[in-house]
CSV table of C-alpha atoms and ligand atoms in Angstrom, one decimal:
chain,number,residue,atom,x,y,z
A,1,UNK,CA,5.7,228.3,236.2
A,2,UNK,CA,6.5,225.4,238.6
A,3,UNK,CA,8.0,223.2,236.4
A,4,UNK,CA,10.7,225.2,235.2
A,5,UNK,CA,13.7,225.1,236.9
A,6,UNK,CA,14.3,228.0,239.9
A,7,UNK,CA,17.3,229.4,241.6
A,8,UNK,CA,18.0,231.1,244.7
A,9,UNK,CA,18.0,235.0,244.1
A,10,UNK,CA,21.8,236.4,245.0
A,11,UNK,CA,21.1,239.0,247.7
A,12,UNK,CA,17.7,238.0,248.8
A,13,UNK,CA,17.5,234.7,250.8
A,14,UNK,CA,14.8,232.4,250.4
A,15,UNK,CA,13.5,234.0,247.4
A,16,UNK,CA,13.5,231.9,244.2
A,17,UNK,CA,12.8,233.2,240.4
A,18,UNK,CA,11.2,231.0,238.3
A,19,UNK,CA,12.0,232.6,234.7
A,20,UNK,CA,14.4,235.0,233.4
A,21,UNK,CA,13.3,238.0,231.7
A,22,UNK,CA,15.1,236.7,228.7
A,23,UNK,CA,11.9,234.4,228.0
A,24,UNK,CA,9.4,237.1,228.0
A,25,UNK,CA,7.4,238.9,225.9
A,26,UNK,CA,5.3,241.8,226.6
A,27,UNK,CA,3.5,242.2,223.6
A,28,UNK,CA,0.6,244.5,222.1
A,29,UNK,CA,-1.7,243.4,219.2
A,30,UNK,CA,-2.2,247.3,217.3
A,31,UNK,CA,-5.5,247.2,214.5
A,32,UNK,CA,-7.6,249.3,212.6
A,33,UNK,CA,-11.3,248.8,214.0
A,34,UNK,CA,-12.3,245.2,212.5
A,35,UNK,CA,-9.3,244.2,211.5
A,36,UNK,CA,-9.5,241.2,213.3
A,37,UNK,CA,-7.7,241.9,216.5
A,38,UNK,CA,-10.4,240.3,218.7
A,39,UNK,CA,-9.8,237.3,216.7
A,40,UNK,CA,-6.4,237.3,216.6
A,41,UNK,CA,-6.3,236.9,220.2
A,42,UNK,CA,-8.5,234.5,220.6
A,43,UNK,CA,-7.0,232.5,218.3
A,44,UNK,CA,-3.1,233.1,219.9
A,45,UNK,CA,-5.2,232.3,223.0
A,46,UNK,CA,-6.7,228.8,221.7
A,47,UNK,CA,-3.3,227.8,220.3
A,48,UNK,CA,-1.6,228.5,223.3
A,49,UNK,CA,-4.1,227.3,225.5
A,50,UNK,CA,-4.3,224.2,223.8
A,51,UNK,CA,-0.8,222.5,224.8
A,52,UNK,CA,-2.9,223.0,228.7
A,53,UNK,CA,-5.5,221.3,227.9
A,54,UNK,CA,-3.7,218.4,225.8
A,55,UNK,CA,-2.6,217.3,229.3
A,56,UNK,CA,0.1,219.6,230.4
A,57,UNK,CA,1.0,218.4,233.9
A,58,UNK,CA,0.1,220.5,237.0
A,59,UNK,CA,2.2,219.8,240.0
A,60,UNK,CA,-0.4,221.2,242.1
A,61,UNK,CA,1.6,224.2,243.7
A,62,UNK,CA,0.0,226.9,241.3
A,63,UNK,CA,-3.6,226.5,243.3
A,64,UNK,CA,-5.5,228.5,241.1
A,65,UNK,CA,-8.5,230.3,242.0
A,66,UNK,CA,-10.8,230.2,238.6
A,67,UNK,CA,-13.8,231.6,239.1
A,68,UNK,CA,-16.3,230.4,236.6
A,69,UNK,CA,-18.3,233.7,236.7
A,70,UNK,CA,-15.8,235.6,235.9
A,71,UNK,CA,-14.7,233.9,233.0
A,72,UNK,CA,-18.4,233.7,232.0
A,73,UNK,CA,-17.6,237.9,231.7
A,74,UNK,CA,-15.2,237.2,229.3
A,75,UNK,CA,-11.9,237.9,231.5
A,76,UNK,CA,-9.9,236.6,228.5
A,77,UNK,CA,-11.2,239.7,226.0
A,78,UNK,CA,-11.6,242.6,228.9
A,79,UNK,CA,-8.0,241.9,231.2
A,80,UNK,CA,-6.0,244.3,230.5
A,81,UNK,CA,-3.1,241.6,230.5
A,82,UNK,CA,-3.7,237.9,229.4
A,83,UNK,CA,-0.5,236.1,229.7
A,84,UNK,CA,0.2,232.7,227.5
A,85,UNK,CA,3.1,230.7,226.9
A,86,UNK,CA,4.7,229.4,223.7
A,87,UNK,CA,7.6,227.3,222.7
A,88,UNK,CA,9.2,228.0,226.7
A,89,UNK,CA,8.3,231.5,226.1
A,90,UNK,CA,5.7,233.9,228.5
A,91,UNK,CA,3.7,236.0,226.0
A,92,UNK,CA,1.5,239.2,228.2
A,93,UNK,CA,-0.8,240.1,225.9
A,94,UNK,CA,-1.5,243.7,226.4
A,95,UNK,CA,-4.7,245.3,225.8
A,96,UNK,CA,-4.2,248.6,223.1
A,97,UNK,CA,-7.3,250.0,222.9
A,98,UNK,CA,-8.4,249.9,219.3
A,99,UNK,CA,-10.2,253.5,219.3
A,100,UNK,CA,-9.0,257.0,219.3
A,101,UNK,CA,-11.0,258.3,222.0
A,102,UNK,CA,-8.6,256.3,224.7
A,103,UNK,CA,-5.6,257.7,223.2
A,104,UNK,CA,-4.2,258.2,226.6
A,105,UNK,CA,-4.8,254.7,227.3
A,106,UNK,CA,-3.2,253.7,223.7
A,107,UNK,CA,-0.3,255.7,225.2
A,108,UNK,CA,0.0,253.8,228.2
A,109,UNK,CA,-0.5,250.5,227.4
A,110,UNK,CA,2.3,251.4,223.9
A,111,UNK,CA,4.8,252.5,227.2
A,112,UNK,CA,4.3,248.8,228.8
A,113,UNK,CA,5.0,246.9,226.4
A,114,UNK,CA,8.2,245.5,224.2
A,115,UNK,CA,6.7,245.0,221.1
A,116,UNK,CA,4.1,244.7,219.2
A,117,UNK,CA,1.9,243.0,215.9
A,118,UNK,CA,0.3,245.2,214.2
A,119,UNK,CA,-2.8,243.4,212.3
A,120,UNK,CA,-3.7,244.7,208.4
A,121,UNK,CA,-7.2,243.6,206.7
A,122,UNK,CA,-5.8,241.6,203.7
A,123,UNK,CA,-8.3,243.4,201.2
A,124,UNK,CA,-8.1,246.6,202.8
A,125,UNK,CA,-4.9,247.0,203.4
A,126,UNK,CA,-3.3,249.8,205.4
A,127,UNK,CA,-6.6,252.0,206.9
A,128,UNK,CA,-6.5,255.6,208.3
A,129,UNK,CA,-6.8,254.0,212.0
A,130,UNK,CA,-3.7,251.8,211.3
A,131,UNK,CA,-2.2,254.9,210.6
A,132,UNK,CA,-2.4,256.8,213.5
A,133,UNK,CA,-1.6,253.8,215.9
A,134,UNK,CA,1.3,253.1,214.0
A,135,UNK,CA,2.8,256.9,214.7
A,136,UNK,CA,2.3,256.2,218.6
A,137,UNK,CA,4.1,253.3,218.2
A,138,UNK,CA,7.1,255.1,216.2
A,139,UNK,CA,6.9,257.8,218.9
A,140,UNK,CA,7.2,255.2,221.5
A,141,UNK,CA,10.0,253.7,219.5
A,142,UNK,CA,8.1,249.5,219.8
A,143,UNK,CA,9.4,247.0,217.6
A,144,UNK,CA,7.0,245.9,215.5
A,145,UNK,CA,5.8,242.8,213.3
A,146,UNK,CA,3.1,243.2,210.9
A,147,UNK,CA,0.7,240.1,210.2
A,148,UNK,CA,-1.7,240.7,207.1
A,149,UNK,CA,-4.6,239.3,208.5
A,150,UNK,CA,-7.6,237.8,206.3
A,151,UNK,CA,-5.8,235.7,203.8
A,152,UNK,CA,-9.2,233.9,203.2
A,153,UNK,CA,-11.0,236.3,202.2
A,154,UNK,CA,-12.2,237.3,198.3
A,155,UNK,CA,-10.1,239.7,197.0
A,156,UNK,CA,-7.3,239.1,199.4
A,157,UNK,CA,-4.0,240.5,198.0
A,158,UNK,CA,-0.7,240.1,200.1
A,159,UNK,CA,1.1,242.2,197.6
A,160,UNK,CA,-1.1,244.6,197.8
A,161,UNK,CA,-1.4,245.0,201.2
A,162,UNK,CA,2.3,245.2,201.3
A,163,UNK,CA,2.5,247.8,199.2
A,164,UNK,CA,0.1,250.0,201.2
A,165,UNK,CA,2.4,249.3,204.4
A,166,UNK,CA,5.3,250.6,202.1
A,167,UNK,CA,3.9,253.5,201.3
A,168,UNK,CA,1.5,254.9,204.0
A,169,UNK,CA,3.7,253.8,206.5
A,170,UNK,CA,7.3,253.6,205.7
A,171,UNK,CA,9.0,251.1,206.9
A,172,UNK,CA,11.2,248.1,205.3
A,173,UNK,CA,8.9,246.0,204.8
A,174,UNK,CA,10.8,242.0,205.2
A,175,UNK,CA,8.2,239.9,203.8
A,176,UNK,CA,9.1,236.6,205.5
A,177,UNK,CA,6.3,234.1,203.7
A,178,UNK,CA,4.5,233.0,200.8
A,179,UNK,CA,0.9,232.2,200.7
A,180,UNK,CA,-0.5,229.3,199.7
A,181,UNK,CA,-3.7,229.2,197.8
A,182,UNK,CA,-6.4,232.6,197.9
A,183,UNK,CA,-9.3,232.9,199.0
A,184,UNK,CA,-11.4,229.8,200.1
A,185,UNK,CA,-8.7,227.9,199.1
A,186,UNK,CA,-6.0,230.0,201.2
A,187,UNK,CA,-4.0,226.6,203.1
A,188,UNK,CA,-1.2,227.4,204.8
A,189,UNK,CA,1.9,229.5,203.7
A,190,UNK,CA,5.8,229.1,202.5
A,191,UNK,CA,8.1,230.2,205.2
A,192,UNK,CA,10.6,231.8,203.5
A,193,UNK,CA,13.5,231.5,206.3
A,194,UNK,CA,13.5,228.0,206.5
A,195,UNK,CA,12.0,227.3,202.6
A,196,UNK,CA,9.4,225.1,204.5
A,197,UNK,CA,5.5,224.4,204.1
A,198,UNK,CA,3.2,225.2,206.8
A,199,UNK,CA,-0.2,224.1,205.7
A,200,UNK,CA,-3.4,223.7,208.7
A,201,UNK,CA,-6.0,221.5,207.7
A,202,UNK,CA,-9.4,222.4,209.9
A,203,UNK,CA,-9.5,220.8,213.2
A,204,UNK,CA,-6.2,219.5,213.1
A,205,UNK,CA,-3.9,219.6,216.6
A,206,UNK,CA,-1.3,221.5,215.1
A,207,UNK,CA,0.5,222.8,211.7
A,208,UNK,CA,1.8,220.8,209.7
A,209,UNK,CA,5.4,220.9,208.2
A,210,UNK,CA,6.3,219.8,205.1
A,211,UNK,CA,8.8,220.3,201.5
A,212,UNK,CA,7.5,223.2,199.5
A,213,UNK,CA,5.0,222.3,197.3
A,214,UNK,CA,6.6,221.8,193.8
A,215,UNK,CA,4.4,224.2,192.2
A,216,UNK,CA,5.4,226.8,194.1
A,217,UNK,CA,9.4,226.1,194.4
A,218,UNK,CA,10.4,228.8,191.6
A,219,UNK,CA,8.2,231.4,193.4
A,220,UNK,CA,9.4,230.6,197.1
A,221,UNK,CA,13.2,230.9,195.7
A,222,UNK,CA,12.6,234.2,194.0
A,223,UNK,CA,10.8,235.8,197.4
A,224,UNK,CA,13.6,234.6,199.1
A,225,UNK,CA,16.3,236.7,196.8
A,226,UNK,CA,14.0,239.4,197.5
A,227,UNK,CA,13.6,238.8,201.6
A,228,UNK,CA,18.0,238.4,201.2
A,229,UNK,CA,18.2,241.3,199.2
A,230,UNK,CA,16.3,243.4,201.5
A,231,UNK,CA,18.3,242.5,204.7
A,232,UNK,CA,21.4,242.5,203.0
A,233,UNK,CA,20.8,246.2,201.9
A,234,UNK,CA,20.5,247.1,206.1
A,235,UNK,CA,22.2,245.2,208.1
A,236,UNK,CA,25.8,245.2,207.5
A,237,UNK,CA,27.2,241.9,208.7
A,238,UNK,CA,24.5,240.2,206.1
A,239,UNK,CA,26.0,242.1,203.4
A,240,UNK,CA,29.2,241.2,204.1
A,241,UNK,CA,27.9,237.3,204.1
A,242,UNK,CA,25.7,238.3,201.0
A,243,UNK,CA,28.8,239.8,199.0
A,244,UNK,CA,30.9,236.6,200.0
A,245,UNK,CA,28.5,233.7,199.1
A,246,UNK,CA,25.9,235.7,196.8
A,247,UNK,CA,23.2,234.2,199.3
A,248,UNK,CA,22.4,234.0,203.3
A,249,UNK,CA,22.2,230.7,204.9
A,250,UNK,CA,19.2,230.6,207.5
A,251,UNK,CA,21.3,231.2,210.6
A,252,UNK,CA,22.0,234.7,209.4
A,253,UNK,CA,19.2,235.5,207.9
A,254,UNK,CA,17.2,234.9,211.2
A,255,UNK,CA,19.7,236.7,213.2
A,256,UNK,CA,19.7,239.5,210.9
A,257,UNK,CA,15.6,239.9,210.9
A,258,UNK,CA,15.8,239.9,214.8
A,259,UNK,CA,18.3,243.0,214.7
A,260,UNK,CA,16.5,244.7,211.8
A,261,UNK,CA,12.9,244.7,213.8
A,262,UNK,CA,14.8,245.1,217.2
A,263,UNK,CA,16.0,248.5,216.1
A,264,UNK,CA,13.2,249.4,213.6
A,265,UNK,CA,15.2,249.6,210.8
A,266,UNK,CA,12.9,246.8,209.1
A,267,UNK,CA,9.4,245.4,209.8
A,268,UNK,CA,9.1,241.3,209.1
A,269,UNK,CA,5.3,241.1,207.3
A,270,UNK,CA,3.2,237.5,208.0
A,271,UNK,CA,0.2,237.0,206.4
A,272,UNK,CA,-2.5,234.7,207.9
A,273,UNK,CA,-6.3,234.3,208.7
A,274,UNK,CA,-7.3,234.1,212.0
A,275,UNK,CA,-10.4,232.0,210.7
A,276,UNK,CA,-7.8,228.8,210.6
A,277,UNK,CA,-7.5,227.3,213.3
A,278,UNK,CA,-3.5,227.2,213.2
A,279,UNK,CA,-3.4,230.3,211.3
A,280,UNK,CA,-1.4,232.4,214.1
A,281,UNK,CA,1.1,230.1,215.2
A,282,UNK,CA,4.0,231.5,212.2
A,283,UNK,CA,3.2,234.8,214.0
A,284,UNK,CA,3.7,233.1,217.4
A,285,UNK,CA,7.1,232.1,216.5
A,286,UNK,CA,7.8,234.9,215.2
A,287,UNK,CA,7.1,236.8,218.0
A,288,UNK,CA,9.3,234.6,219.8
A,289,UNK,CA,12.3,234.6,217.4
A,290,UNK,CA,12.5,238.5,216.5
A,291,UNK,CA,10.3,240.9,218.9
A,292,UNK,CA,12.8,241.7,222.4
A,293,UNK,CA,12.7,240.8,225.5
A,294,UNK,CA,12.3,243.1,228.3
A,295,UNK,CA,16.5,242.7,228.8
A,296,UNK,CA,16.8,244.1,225.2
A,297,UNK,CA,15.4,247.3,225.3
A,298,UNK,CA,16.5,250.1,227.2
A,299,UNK,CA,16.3,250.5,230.7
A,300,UNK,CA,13.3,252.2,231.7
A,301,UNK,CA,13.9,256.2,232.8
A,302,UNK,CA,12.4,257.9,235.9
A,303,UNK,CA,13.2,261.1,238.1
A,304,UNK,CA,14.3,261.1,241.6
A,305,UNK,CA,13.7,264.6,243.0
A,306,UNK,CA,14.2,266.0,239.7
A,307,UNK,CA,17.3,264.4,239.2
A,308,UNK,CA,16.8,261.6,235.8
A,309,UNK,CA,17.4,257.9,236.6
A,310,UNK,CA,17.6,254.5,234.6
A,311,UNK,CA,16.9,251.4,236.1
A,312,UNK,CA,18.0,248.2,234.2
A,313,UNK,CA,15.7,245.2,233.8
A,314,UNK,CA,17.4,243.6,236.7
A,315,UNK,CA,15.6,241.6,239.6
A,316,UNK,CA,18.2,242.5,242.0
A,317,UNK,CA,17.5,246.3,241.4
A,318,UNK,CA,15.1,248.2,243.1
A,319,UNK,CA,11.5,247.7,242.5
A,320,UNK,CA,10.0,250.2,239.7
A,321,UNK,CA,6.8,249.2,238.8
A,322,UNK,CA,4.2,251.4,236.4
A,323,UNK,CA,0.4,250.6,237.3
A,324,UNK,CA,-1.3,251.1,234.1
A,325,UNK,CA,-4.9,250.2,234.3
A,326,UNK,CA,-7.1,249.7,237.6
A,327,UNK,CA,-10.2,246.9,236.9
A,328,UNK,CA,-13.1,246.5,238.8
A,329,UNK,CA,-13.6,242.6,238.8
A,330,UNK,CA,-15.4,239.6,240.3
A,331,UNK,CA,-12.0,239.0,242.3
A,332,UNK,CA,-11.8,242.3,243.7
A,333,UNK,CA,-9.9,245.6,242.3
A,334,UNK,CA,-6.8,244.7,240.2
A,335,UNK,CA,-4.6,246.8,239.6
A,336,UNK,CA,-2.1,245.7,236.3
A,337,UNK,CA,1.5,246.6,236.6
A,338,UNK,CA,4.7,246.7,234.6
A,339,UNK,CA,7.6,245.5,236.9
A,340,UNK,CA,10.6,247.4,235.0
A,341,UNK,CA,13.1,246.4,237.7
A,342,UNK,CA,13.3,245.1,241.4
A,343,UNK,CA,11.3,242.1,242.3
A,344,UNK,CA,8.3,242.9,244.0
A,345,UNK,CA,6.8,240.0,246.8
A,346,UNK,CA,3.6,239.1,248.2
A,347,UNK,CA,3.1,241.3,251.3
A,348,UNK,CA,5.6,243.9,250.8
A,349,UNK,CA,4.4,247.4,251.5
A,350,UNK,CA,5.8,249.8,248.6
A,351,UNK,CA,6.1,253.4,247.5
A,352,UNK,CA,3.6,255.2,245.5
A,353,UNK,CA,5.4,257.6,244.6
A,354,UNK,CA,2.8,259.2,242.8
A,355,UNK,CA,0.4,259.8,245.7
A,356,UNK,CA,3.7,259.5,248.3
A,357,UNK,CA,1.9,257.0,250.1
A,358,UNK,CA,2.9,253.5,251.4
A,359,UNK,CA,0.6,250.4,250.0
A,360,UNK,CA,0.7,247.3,250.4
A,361,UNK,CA,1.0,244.4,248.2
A,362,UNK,CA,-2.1,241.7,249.1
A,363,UNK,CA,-2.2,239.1,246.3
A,364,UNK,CA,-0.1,239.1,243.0
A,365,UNK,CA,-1.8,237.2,240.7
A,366,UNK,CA,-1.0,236.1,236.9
A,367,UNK,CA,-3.9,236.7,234.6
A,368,UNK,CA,-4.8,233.5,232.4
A,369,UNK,CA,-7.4,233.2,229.7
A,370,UNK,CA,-9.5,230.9,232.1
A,371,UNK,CA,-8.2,231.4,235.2
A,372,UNK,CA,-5.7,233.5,238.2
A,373,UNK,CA,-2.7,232.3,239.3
A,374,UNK,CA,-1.5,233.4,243.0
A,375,UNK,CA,2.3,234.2,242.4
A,376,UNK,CA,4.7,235.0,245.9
A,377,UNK,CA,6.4,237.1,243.3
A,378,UNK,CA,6.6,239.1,240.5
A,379,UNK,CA,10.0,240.3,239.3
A,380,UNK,CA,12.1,242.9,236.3
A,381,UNK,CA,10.1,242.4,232.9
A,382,UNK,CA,6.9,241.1,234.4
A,383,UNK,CA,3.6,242.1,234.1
A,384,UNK,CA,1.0,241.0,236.9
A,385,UNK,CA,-2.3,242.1,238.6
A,386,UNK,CA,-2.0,242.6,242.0
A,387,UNK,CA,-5.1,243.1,244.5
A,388,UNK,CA,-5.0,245.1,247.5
A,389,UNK,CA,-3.6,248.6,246.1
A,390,UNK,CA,-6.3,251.0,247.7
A,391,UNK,CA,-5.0,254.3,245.9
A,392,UNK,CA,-2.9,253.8,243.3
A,393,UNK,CA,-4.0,255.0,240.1
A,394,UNK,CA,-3.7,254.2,236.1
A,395,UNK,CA,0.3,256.0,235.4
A,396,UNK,CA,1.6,255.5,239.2
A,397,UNK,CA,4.9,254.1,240.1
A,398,UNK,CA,5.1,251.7,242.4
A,399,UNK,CA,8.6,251.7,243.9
A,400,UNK,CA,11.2,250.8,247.2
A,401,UNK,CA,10.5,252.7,250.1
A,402,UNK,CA,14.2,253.4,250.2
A,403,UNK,CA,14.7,254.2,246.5
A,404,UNK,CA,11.6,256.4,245.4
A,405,UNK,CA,11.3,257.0,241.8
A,406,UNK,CA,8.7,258.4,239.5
A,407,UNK,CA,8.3,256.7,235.9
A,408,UNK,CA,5.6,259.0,234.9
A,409,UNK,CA,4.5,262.7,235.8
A,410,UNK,CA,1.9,262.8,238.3
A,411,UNK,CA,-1.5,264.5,237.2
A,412,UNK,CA,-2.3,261.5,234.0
A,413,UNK,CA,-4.3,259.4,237.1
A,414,UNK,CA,-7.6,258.0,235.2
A,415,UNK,CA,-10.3,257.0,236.8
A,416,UNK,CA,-11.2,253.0,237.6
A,417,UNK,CA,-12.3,251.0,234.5
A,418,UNK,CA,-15.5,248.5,235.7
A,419,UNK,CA,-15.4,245.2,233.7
A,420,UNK,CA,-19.1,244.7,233.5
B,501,LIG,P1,-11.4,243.9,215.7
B,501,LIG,O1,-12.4,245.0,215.6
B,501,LIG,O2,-10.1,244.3,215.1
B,501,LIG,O3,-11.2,243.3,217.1
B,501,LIG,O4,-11.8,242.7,214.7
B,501,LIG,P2,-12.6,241.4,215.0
B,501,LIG,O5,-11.7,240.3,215.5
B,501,LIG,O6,-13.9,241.7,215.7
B,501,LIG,O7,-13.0,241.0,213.5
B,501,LIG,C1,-13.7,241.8,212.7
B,501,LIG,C2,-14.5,241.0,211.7
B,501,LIG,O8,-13.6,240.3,210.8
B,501,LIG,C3,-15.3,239.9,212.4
B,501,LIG,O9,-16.5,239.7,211.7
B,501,LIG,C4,-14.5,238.7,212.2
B,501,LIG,O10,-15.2,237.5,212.3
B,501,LIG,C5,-13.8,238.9,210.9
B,501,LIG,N1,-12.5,238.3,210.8
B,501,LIG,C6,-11.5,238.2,211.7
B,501,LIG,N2,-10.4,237.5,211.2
B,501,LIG,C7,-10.8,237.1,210.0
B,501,LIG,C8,-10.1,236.3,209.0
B,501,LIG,O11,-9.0,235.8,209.2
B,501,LIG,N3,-10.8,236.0,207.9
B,501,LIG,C9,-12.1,236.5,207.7
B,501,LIG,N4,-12.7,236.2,206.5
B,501,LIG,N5,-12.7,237.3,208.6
B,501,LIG,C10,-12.1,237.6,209.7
């Protein structure tokens, strides 16, 4: 966070932001039981953890206070946040619980977030679980991607798996690649907006770019009439650049994919296996380049003595923050919170407006796969874990003394989740 460039906050002396809700992502991973969710993340975890270990330089402000026991525990798999970065981006990788019985939690963790990858079983395709998840989701009106997961395996079909996607679940599917290979001898796949190679050798540092394979040239140009086609059909300022030229230069095509899954009027499909070890970072990107940023969806709704409010996802604003999962951990009770607008500081006592008590905020702290980092801040579009809430609950808003507002109705408090 340190090393990116900060500016003074207008309104607030002395306080400094360090990002811009712009570069954020708040982002669920949705599966079927064994679709490979676990994997997925550790993998998105790996690759993004890997430019930190490859000697990304620490100016030794962000004091971190790793604690090996906990990560022996497996903070990275049981936080209910894990934020990453990639390509100048913060990904918070929100925990969906994959199993019916928390649907309340599903719920909750499906209201935090802007977006979402939903990950398919290559063979099996569409499964009743993916099913119902992907109704909350539609209910909750998140953006999704859809990563066909599995490539590698025998009897791994992407058209197939499309097809189920099409027809269990309705959307537009936008199939944005081309594999390379099946099975064992899956590779790497054609990416079909910039008609490029991405192969990953095992072990190597990163994926590696390269021409289409000539083999595969006629193939890559027809599935990219198709992707064209597709966008062309629903979003109108690609079909007026389709009916011009008869094709879509890359520029547009990109653009036009971002607005398509923005407003769910089209779902981009990746395919990938999570056993490679650069086998997520298409998705990455692609998170980056077409899921919204906190500033592009709409401002979060609340009352205020019955009365209905919006609050924008402006740092400037008054603080709105939704806790949505307590944890019993090594470093004390952490409580995970949305920050929809406001910017919330070390030490400031808050409104729960849920219990209509004042709290007071101890230590904000940014969940890592191997470590905490203590933040002065968090501010609009963040998601942190802050210690020192004593009784705030799972659905409470967190808010300015002087501007209360509730986010959700009181009486969906859960109980405290302990991490063993
Ligand atoms: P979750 O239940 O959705 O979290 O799924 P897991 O990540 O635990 O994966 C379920 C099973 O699928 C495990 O045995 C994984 O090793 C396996 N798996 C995950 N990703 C892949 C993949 O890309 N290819 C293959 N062949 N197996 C995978």
């Amino acid at each position: 966070e340190s090393r990116r460039p900060v500016r003074r906050t207008p309104g607030r002396p002395g306080a400094m932001r360090t990002h811009t809700p712009a570069t954020v992502r708040n982002l669920g991973i949705l599966a079927h039981v064994d679709a490979g969710k676990t994997t997925v993340t550790e993998r998105i975890l790996y690759a993004t953890g890997v430019t930190h270990k490859r000697g990304e330089v620490h100016d030794g402000t962000a004091v971190t206070d790793f604690d090996p026991q906990e990560r022996d525990r497996g903070i990275t798999i049981f936080a209910a946040a894990v934020t990453c970065a990639w390509d100048s981006h913060r990904i918070n990788l929100i925990d969906t619980p994959g199993h019916v019985d928390f649907a309340d939690e599903v719920e909750r963790s499906l209201r935090v977030l802007d977006g979402a990858v939903a990950v398919f079983d290559a063979v099996a395709g569409v499964e009743p679980q993916s099913e119902s998840v992907w109704r909350q989701a539609d209910r909750h009106g998140v953006p999704r991607i859809a990563f066909v997961n599995k490539m590698d395996r025998a009897g791994a079909d992407l058209d197939a798996a499309v097809d189920s996607i099409r027809r269990r679940l309705h959307p537009a599917p936008l199939v944005v690649q081309l594999p390379i290979g099946a099975e064992g001898g899956f590779t790497g796949v054609v990416d079909l907006v910039r008609m490029r190679a991405l192969t990953w050798a095992d072990g190597a540092e990163a994926a590696e770019r390269g021409p289409v394979p000539e083999e595969l040239r006629a193939e890559a140009a027809r599935r990219r009439h198709l992707l064209e086609e597709a966008v062309a059909e629903r979003h109108p300022a690609a079909l007026e650049e389709y009916c011009d030229r008869g094709t879509l230069g890359d520029g547009t095509l990109t653009a036009a994919l971002r607005d398509l899954t923005r407003s769910g009027d089209g779902v981009v499909v990746l395919c990938g296996s999570a056993y490679r070890d650069r086998g997520v970072e298409p998705l990455l990107d692609a998170v980056v380049a077409y899921l919204p940023s906190p500033l592009d969806v709409p401002p979060v709704r609340g009352t205020h003595h019955g009365e209905e409010r919006e609050r924008a996802a402006d740092p400037d604003a008054p603080l709105a923050a939704l806790a949505f999962k307590v944890q019993a951990t090594a470093t004390g009770r952490l409580t995970f919170l949305r920050v929809y607008s406001g910017t919330m500081e070390k030490g400031d006592t808050v409104w729960d407006a849920t219990t209509g008590r004042g709290e007071r905020i101890g230590r904000i702290l940014r969940v890592r796969a191997d470590r905490h980092d203590p933040l002065e801040r968090a501010v609009a579009g963040d998601i942190v874990a802050v210690v020192g809430l004593k009784g705030t609950r799972p659905g409470a808003t967190l808010c300015a003394p002087d501007a209360p507002l509730v986010l959700e109705p009181p009486g969906t408090a859960e109980p405290v989740v302990h991490v063993a």
